[in-house]
Structures are given as C-alpha cells and as structure tokens.
mmCIF file of C-alpha atoms in Angstrom:
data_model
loop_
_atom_site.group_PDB
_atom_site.id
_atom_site.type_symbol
_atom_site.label_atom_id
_atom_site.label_comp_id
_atom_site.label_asym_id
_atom_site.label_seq_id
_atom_site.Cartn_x
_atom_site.Cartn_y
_atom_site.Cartn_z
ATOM 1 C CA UNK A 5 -11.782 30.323 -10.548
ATOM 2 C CA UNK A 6 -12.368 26.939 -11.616
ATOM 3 C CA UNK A 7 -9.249 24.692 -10.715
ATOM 4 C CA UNK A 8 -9.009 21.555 -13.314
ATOM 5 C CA UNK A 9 -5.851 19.038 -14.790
ATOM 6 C CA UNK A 10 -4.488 18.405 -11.279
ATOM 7 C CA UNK A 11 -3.458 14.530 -11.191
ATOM 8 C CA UNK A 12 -0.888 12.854 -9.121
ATOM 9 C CA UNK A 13 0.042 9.213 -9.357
ATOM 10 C CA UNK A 14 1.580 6.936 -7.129
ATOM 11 C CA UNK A 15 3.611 3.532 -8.161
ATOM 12 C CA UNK A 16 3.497 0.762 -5.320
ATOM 13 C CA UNK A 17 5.698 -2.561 -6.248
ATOM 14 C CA UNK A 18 8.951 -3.808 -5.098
ATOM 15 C CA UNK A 19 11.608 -1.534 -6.719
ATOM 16 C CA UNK A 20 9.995 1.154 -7.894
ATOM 17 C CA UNK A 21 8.987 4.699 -6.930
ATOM 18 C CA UNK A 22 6.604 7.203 -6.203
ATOM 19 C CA UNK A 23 6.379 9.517 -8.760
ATOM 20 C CA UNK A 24 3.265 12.400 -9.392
ATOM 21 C CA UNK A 25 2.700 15.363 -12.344
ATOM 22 C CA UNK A 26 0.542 18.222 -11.245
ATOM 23 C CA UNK A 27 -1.116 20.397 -14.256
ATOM 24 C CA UNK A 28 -3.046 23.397 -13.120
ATOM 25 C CA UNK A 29 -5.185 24.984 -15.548
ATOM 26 C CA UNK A 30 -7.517 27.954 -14.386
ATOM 27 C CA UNK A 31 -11.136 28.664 -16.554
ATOM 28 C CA UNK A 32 -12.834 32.288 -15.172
ATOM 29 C CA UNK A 33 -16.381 31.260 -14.408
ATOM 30 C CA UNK A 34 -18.061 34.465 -16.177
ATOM 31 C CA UNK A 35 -20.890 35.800 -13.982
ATOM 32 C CA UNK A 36 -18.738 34.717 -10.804
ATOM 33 C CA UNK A 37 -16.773 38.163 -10.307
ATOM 34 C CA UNK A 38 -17.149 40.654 -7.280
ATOM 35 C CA UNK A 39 -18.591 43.567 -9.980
ATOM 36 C CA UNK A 40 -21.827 40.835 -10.499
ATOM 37 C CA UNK A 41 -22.719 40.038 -6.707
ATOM 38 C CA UNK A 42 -22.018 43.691 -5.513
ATOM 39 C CA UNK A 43 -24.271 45.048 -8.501
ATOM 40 C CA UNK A 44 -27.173 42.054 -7.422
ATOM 41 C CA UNK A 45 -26.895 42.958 -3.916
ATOM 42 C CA UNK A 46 -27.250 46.498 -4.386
ATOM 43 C CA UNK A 47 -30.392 46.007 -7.085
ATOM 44 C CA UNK A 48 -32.063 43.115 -4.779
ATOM 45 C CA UNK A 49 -31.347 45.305 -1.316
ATOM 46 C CA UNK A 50 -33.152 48.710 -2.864
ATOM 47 C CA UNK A 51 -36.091 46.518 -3.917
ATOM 48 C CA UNK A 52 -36.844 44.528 -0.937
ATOM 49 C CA UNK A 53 -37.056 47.741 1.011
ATOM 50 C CA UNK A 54 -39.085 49.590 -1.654
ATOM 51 C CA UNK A 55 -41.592 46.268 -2.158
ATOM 52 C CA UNK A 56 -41.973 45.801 1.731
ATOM 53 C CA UNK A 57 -42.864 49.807 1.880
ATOM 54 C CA UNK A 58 -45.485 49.279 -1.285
ATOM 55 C CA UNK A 59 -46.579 46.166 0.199
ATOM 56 C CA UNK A 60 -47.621 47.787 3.624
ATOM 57 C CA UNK A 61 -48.967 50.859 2.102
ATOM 58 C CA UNK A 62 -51.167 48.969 -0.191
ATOM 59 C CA UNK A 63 -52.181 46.067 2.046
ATOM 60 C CA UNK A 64 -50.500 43.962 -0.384
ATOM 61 C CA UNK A 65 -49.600 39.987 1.062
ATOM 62 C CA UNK A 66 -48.651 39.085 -1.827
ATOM 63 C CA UNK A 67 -46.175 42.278 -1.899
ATOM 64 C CA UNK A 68 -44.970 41.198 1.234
ATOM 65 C CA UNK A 69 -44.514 37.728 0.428
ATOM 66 C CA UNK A 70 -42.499 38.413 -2.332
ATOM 67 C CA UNK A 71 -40.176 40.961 -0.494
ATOM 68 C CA UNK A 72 -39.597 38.098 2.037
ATOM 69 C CA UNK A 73 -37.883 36.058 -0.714
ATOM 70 C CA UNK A 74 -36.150 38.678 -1.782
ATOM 71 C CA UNK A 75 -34.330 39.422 1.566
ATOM 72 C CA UNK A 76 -33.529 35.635 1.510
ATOM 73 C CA UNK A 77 -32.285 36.005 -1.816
ATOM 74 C CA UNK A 78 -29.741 39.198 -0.552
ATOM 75 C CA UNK A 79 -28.994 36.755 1.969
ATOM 76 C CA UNK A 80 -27.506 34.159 -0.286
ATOM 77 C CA UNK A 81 -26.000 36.401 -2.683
ATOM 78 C CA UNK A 82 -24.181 37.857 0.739
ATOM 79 C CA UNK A 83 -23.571 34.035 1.902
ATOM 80 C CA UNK A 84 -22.325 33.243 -1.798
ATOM 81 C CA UNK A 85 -20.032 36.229 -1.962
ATOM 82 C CA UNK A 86 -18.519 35.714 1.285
ATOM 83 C CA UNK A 87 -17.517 31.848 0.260
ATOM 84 C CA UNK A 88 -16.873 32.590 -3.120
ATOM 85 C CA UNK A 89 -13.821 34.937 -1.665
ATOM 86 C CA UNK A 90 -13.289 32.364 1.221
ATOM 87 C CA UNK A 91 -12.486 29.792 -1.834
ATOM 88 C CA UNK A 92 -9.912 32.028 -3.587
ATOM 89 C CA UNK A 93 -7.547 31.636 -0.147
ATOM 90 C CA UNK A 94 -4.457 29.661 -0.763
ATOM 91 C CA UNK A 95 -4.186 25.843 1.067
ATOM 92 C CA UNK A 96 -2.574 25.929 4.355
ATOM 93 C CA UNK A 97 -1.302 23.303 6.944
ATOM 94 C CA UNK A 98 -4.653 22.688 8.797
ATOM 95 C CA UNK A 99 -6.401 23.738 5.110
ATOM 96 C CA UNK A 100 -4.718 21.546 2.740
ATOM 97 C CA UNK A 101 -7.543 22.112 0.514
ATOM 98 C CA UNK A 102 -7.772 25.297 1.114
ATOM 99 C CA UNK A 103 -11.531 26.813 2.198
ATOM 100 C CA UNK A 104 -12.668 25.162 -1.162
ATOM 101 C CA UNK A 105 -15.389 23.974 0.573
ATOM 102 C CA UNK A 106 -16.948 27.199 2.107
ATOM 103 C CA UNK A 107 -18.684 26.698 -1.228
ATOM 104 C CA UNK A 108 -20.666 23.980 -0.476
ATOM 105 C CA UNK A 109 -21.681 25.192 2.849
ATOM 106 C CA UNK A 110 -22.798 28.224 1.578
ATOM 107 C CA UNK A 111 -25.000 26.208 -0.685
ATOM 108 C CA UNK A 112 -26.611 24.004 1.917
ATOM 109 C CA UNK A 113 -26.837 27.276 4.238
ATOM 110 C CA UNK A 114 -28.989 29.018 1.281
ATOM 111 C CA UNK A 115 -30.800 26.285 0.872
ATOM 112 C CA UNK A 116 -32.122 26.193 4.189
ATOM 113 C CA UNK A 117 -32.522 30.542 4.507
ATOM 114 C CA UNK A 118 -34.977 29.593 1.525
ATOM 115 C CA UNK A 119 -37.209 27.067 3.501
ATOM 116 C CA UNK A 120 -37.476 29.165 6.480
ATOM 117 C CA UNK A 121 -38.461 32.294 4.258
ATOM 118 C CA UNK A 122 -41.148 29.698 2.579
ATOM 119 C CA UNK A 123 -42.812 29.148 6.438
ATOM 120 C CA UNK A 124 -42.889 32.718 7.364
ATOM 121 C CA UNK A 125 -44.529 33.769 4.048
ATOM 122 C CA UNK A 126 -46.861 30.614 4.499
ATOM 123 C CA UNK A 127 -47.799 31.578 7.877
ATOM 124 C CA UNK A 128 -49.124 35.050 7.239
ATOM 125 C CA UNK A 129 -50.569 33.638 3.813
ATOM 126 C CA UNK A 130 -53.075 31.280 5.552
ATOM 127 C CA UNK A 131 -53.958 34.371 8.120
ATOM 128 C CA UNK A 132 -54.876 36.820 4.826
ATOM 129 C CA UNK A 133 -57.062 33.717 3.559
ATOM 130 C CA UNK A 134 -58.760 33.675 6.656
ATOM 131 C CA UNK A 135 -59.883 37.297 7.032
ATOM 132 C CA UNK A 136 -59.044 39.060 3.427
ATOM 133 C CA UNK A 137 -57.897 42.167 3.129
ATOM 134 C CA UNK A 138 -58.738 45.467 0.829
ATOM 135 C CA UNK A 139 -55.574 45.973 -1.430
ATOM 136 C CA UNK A 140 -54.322 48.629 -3.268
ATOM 137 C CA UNK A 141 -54.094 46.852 -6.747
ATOM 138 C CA UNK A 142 -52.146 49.760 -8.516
ATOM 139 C CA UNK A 143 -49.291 50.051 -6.639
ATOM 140 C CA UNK A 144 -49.103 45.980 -6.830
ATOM 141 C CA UNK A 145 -49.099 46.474 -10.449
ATOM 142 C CA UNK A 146 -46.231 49.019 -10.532
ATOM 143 C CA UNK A 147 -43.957 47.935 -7.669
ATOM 144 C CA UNK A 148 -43.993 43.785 -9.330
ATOM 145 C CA UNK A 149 -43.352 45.423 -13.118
ATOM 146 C CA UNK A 150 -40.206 47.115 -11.199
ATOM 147 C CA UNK A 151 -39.732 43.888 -9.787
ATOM 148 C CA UNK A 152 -39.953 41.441 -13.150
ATOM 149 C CA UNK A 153 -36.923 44.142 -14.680
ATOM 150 C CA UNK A 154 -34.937 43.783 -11.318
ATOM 151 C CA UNK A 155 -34.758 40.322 -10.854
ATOM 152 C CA UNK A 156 -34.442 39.555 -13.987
ATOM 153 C CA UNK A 157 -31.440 41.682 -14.935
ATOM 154 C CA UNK A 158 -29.668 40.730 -11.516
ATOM 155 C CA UNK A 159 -30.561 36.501 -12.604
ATOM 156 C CA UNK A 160 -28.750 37.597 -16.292
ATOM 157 C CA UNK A 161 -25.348 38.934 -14.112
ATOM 158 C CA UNK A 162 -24.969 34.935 -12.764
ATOM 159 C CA UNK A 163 -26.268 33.303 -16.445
ATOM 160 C CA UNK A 164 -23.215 32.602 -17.475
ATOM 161 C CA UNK A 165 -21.755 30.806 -14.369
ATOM 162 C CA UNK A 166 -24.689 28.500 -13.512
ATOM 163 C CA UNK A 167 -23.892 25.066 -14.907
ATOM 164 C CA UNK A 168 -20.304 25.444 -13.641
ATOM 165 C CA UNK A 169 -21.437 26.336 -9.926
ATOM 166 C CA UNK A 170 -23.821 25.541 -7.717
ATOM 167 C CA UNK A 171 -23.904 28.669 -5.717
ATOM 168 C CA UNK A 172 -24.197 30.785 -9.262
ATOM 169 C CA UNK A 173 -27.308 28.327 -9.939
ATOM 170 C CA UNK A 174 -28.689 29.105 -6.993
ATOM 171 C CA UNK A 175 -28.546 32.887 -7.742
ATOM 172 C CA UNK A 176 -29.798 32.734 -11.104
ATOM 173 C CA UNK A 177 -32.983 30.275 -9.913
ATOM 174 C CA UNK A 178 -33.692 32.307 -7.135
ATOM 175 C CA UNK A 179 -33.360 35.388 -9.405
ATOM 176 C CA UNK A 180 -35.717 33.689 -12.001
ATOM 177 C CA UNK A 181 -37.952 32.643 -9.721
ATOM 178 C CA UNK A 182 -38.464 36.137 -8.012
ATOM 179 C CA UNK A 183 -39.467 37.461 -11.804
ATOM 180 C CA UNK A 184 -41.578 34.688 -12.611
ATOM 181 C CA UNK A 185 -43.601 35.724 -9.096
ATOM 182 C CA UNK A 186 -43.407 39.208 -9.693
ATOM 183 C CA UNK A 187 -44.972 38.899 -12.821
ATOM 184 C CA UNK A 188 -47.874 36.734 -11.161
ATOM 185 C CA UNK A 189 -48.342 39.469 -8.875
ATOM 186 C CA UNK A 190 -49.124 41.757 -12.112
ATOM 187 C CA UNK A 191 -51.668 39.819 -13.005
ATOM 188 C CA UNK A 192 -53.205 39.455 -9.368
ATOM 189 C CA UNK A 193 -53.059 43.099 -9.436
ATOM 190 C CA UNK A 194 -54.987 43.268 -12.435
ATOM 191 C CA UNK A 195 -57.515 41.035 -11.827
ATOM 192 C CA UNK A 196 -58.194 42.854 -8.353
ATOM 193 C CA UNK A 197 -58.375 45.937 -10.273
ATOM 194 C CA UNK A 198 -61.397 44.606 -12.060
ATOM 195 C CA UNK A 199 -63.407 42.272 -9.912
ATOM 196 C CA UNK A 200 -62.778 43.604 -6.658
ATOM 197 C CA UNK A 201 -61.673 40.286 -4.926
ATOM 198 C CA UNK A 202 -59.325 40.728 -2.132
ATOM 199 C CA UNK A 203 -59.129 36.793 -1.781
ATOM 200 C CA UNK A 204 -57.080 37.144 -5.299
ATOM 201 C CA UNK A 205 -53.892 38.665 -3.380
ATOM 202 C CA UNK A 206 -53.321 35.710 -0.528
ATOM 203 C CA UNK A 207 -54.395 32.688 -3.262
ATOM 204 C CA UNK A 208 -51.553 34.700 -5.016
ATOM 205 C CA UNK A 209 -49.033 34.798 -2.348
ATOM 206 C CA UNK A 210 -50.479 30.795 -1.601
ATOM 207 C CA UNK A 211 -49.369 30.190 -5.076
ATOM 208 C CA UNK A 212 -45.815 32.098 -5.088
ATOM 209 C CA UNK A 213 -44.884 29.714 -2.028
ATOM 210 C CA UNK A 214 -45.951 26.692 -4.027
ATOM 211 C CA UNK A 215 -43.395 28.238 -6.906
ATOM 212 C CA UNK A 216 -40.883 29.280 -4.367
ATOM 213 C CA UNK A 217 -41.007 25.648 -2.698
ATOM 214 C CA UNK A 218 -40.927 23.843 -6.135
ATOM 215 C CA UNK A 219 -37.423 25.753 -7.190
ATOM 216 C CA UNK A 220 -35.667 25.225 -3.807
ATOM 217 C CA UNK A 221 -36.131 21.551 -3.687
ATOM 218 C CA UNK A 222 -33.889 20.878 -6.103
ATOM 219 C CA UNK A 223 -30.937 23.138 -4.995
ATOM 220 C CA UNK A 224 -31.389 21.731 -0.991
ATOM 221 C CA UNK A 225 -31.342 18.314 -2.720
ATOM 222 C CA UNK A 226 -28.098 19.132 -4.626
ATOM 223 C CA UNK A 227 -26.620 20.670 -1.883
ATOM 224 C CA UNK A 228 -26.889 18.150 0.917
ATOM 225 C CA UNK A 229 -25.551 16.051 -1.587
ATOM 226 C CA UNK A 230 -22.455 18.159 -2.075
ATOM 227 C CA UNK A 231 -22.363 18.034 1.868
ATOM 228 C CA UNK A 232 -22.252 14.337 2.153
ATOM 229 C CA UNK A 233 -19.514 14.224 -0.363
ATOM 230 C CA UNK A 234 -21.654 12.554 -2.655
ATOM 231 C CA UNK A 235 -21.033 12.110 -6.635
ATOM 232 C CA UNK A 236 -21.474 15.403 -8.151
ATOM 233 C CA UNK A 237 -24.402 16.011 -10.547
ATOM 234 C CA UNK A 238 -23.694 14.628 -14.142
ATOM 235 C CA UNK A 239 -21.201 12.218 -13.408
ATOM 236 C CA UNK A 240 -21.920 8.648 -14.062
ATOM 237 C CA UNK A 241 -19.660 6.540 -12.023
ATOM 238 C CA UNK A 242 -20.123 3.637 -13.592
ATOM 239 C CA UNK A 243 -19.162 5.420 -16.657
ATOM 240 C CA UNK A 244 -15.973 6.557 -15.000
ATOM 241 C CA UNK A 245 -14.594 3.494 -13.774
ATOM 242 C CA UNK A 246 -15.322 1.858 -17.264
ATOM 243 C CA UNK A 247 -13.248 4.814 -18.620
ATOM 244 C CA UNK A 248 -10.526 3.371 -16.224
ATOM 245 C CA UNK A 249 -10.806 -0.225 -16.665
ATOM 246 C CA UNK A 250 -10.325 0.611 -20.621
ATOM 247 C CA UNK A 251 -7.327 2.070 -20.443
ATOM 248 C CA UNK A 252 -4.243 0.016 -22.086
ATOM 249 C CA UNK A 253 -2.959 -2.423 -19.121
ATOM 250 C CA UNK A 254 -5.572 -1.676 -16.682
ATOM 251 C CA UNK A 255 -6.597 -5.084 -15.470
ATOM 252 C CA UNK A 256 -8.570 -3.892 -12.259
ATOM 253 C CA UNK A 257 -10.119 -0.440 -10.885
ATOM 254 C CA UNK A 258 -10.945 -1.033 -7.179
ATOM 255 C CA UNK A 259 -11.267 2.397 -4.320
ATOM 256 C CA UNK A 260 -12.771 4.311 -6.543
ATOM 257 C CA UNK A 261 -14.066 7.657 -5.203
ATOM 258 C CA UNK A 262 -15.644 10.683 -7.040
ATOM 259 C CA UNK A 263 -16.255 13.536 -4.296
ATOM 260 C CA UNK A 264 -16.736 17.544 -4.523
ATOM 261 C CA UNK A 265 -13.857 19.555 -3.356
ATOM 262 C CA UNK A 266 -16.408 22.719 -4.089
ATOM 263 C CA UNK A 267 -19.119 23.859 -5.695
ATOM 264 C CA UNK A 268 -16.741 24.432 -8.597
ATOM 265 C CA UNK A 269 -14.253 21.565 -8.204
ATOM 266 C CA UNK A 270 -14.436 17.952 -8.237
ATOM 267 C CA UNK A 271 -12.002 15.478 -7.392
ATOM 268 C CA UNK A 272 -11.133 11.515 -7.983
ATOM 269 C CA UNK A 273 -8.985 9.443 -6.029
ATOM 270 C CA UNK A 274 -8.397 5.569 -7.578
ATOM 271 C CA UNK A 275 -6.236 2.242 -7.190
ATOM 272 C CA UNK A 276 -5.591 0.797 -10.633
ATOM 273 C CA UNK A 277 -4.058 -2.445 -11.030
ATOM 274 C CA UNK A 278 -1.665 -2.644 -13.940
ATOM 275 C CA UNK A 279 0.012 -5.453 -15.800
ATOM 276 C CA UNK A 280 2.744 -2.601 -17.145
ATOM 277 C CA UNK A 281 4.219 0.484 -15.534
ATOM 278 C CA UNK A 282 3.567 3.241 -17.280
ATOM 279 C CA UNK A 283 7.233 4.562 -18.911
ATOM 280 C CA UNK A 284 6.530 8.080 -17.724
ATOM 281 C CA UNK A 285 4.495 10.719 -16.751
ATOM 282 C CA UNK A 286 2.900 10.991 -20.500
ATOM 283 C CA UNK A 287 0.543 8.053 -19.614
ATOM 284 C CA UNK A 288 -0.674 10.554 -16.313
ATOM 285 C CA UNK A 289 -0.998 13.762 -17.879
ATOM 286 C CA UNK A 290 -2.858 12.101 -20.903
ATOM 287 C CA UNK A 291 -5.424 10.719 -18.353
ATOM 288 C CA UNK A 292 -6.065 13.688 -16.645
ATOM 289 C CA UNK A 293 -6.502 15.373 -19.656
ATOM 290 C CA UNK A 294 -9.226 13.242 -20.560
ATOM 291 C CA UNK A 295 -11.088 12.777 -17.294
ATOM 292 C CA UNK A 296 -11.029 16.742 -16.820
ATOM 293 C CA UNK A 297 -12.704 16.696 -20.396
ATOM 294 C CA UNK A 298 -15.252 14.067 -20.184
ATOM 295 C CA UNK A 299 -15.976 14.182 -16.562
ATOM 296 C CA UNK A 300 -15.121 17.805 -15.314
ATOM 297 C CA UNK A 301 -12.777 15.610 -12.545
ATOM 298 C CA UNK A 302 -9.822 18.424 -12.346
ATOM 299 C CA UNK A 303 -8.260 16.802 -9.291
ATOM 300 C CA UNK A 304 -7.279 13.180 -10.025
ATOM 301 C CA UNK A 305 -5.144 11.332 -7.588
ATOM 302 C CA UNK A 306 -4.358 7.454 -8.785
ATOM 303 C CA UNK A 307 -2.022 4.178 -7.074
ATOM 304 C CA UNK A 308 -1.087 2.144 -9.727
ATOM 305 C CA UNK A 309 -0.558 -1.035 -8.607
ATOM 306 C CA UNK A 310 0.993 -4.469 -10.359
ATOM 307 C CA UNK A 311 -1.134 -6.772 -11.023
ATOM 308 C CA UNK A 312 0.378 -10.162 -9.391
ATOM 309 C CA UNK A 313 0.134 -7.786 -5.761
ATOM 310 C CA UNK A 314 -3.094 -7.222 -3.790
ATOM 311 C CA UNK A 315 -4.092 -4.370 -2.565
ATOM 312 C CA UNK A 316 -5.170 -3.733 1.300
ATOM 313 C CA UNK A 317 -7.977 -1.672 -0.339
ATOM 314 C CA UNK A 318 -9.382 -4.556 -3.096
ATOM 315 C CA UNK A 319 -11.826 -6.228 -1.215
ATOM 316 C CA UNK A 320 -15.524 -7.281 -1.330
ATOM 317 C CA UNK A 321 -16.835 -3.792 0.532
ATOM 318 C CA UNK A 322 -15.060 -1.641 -1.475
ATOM 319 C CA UNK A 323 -16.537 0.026 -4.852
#
C-alpha cells in the first residue's frame, strides 16, 4: 500500500504552540498483491528447472546462461515478497517507521544477486568460446519460445506497479529482460540449425550478459541511491523548495530534506520562516495536498518559524 497526505507542522515563537494534522490516504499499487508474486514465483521456479534440464541435455550455454538469471530473478521476486509483507507491519517503539524500509534493502540486495549471476554466467561463457561445443539447436528453439511466453506473462503481473515501486520495476525489467534473451536464444537456435556453428551459442550467451548487465545498472544505481537516503527519482529539489518559498508569507526555506521512507514512500522534513502564522490547520492540509500531488512527498513534516527569530538550523552548511 502506498502511504501519502501525512504532514505534521510545528509552530516555534514565543507564545505559541505546537500544533500538527495527520491525513492518511492509502492508493493499492495494482500488480503489488501476494496472488502476482506467488503466481511469478511459481511460473519462473518451473522454468528455471525445466531450461537448466534442456540446457544440459542439449549442450546449450546459452540455455544455461539464461536459467542462471532466471534463478536470480526467483530470488528477487522471493526477496521482494518477503519485504513487501515486512512493509505492511505496523510502527513500533524501536520501528517508528515501521519496516518501511525492508523495501529498499530488498532492492539494493537484488541488485547485487543480479551482478553476481552476471560473473558466473560470464565465467562459463568465456570457457564455451574457448573450446565450442556441439548443441542441440531444437530443443534451444522450443525451451526459449516457452521461455519468451513465461517471462513475459509473469513481467505483465508487476506492469501496473512499476513506476510506483522500485522493487515492482525491478520485477518487471528483470522479467522483460529474460524475454528479450529468450527470444535471442530463438534465433541462435535457428541460425545453428542452419550453419552448423557451435561458436553461435556462447557469442549468444556473451551477448545476453551484455543485455543482462545493461538493465541492472540502472536499478543498482537507483537502489544505492535509495540506500543513502538520497532524493528519490523524479523529484527536483530545487523545484520543491521553490514550491515552498512561493507560498503566501514564506520569507525563507532553510533544512530542507527530501529522503525515501521506502521504495513506495517518500518523505520531506522543512523549516519555513514565516512573516504570519498560519490561522489553522487549513494552510497544512492544503500543502500537503499539493506536495503529495506534484511531488509524490506523502510524509511532510514542517517548523514554521517567525521571521524576526533565527533558527539553530539556518546557516551557511545547510541546504
């Protein structure tokens, strides 16, 4: 569930209060749902055992290869699962957040299961190109056709969660991917069928790391990012704080901070120096209306401070 509309404010100034307004408003991510990994799982799990068998019977690296990222794929479905449930758990007193960020760690784990599946299918690549070996091109053919319908009907379960969730993205590239190289197995299976070449299946499996390494760069990028707590993808931060400084009797924005809570959940904390106090709450729940809808920030926490004080925060070093 995607958590957004959460704000709290706090007033600092001689004589007046502290006073916060929590709105909770809960979108489903579609493709996010126990039914959609357990199906993927079950799909992925049959065909990585049925490719590996085809891909020793046959002789098949490129079989093999693509069985390897498959397992790593069942891997971070599991991985995904497991911290997709782990977020659902309510906050407690050492977890004040929750295990939100299970999420995230999931991500960066999956990220790395992917890289160490690229070496191993590198490594055994490099020895097929070295000494080539026959290969039985039909059952390539047959076993990767099975494999283009598998992958991609487990990438369409995820499809509609992707932009929402990193871990969901992560499923539906991997899932992608996997098609894309099962279909470039078809054709290496073809093209064996009529020249003869054995050298065509490792340049194959050569070629499906080179695809596999090209789609996991971006998700370990994103989700070391997440890990260091840096600005989520697609959120300006200049453009927030000149959101902020625009608002009516906002004369400074100063400790600004734009962070991940989860893969799904992003949160804001800021000091805002004000010339007025706002009358009520209307002024808070308006502006976290807005910065959940232009900025997907559904966990706002702002000081509003007036303007003649300074604040121990406002200072050269901080953004």
């Amino acid at each position: 569930m995607l958590e957004v509309g959460c704000a709290c404010v706090a007033h600092s100034g001689m004589g007046s209060g502290h006073h916060s307004h929590h709105g909770h408003h809960h979108h489903p991510v579609r493709g996010s749902g126990n039914m959609a990994f357990g199906v993927a799982v079950a799909l992925n799990l049959a065909f990585v055992v049925a490719e590996t068998v085809a891909g020793l019977i046959s002789g098949s690296i490129a079989l093999i290869a693509d069985a390897g990222h498959n397992l790593s794929d069942v891997l971070s479905l599991l991985l995904a699962w497991g911290a997709s449930a782990l977020a659902k758990r309510p906050p407690s007193d050492r977890f004040t957040y929750g295990m939100k960020s299970s999420s995230i760690l999931a991500a960066i784990a999956n990220a790395a299961l992917l890289w160490v599946a690229i070496g191993a299918i590198l490594v055994e690549t490099i020895r097929r190109l070295a000494d080539p070996a026959p290969v039985a091109s039909t059952a390539m053919i047959v076993v990767a056709a099975t494999g283009i319908l598998v992958n991609a009907a487990s990438a369409l379960l995820f499809a509609g969660g992707r932009k929402a969730d990193l871990n969901l993205r992560a499923a539906f590239v991997h899932l992608m991917a996997d098609a894309a190289v099962s279909a470039a197995v078809v054709v290496a299976g073809v093209l064996i069928a009529f020249s003869g070449l054995a050298w065509i299946d490792p340049v194959t499996s050569l070629l499906v790391t080179v695809v596999i390494a090209w789609s996991g760069w971006g998700l370990m990028r994103d989700s070391l990012r997440m890990g260091m707590l840096g600005v989520p993808e697609g959120i300006d931060l200049g453009e927030v704080r000149r959101f902020l400084e625009a608002l009516p009797n906002v004369e400074h924005v100063h400790d600004l901070h734009v962070w991940p809570m989860s893969t799904t959940e992003t949160a804001l904390t800021a000091h805002l120096t004000m010339s007025e106090m706002p009358a009520n709450d209307a002024f808070l729940h308006d502006l976290a209306h807005e910065l959940e809808h232009r900025f997907r920030i559904g966990h706002p926490t702002l000081q509003i401070e007036r303007g003649h004080q300074v604040c121990a925060l406002q200072r050269d070093s901080a953004i």
